[in-house]
PDB file of C-alpha atoms in Angstrom:
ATOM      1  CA  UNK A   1       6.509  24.956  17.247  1.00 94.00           C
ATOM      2  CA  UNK A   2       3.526  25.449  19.055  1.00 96.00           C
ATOM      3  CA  UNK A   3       0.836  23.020  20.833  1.00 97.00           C
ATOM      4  CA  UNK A   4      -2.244  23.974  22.079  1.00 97.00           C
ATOM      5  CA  UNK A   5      -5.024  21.522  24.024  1.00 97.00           C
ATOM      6  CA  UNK A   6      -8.341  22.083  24.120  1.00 96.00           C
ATOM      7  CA  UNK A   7     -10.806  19.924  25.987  1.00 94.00           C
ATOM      8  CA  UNK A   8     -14.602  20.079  26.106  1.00 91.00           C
ATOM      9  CA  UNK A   9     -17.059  17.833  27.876  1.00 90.00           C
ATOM     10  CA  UNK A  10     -17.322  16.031  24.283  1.00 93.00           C
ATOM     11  CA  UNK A  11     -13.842  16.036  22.511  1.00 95.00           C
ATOM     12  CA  UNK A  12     -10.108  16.526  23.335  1.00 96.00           C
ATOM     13  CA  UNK A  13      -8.312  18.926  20.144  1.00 97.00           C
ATOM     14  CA  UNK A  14      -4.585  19.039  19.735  1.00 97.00           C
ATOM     15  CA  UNK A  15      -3.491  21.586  17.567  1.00 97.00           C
ATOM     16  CA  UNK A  16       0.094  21.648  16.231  1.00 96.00           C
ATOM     17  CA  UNK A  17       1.467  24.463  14.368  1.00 95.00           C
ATOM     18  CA  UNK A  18       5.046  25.420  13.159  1.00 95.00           C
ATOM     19  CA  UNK A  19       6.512  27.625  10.239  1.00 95.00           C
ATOM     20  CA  UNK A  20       6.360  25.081   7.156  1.00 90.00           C
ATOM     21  CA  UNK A  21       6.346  25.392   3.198  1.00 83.00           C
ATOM     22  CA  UNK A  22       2.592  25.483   2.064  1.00 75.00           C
ATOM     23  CA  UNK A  23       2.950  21.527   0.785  1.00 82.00           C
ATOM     24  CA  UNK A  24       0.699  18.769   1.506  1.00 86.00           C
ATOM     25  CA  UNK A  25       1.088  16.207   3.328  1.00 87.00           C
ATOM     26  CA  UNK A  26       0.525  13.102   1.288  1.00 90.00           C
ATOM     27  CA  UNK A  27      -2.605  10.964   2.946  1.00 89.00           C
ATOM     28  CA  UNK A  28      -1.348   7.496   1.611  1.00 92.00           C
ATOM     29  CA  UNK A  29       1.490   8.018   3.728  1.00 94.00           C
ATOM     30  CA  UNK A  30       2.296   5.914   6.756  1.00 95.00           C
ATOM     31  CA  UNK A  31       2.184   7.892   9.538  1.00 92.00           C
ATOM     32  CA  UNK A  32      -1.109   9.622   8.239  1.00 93.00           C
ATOM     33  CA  UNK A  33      -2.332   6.919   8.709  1.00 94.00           C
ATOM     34  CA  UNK A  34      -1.563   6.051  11.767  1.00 95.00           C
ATOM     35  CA  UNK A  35      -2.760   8.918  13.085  1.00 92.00           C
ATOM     36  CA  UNK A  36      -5.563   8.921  10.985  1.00 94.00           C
ATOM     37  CA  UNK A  37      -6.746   5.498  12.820  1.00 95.00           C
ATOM     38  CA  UNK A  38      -5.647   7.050  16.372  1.00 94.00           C
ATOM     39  CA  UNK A  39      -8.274  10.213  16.050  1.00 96.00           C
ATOM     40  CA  UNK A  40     -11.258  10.531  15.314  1.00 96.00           C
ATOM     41  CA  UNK A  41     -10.729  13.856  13.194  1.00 96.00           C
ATOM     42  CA  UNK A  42      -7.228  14.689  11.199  1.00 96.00           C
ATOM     43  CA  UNK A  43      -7.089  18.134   9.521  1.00 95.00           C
ATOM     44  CA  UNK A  44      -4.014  20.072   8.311  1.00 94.00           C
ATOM     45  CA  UNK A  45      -4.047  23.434   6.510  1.00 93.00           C
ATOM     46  CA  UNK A  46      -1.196  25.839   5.679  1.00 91.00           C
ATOM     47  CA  UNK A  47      -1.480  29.544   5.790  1.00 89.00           C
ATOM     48  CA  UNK A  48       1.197  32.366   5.698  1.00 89.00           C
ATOM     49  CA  UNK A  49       4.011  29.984   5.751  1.00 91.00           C
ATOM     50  CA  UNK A  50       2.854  28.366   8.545  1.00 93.00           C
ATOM     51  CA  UNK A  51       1.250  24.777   8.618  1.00 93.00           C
ATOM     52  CA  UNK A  52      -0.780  23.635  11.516  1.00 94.00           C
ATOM     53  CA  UNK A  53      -2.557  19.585  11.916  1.00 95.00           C
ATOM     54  CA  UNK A  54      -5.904  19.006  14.115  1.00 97.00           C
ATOM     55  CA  UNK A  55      -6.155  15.880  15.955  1.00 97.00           C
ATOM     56  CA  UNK A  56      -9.159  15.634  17.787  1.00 97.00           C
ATOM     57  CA  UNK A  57     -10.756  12.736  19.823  1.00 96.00           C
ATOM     58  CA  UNK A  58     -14.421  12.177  21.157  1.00 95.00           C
ATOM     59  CA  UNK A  59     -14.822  11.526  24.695  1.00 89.00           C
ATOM     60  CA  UNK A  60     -17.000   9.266  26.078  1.00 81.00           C
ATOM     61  CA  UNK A  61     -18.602   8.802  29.447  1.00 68.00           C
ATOM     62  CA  UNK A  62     -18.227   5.415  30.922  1.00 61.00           C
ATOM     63  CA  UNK A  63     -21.303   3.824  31.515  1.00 57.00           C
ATOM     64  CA  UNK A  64     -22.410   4.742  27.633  1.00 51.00           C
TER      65      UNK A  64
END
């Protein structure tokens, strides 16, 4: 498994990524959505027998 963390002045992006069959992961599911209503953005792709999910949330400044 790895995680990687990427933060910008805009959005934090977690990236998870271990070696998975290339099967979807079903939307209607509970804990898509879950995390669906804990990020702003939710992505998953699989390539080369490895599948990898995007959580990324916007940042705000206080005082905005």
């Amino acid at each position: 498994i790895e995680c990687r963390f990427e933060e910008s002045a805009a959005a934090l992006a977690v990236t998870v990524s271990a070696p998975a069959p290339p099967t979807q992961p079903d939307v209607e599911d509970i804990g898509w959505l879950m995390l669906s209503a804990l990020v702003d953005e939710l992505t998953w792709k699989a390539e080369h027998g490895e599948a990898q999910i995007t959580l990324v949330k916007h940042l705000s400044v206080r005082g905005d």
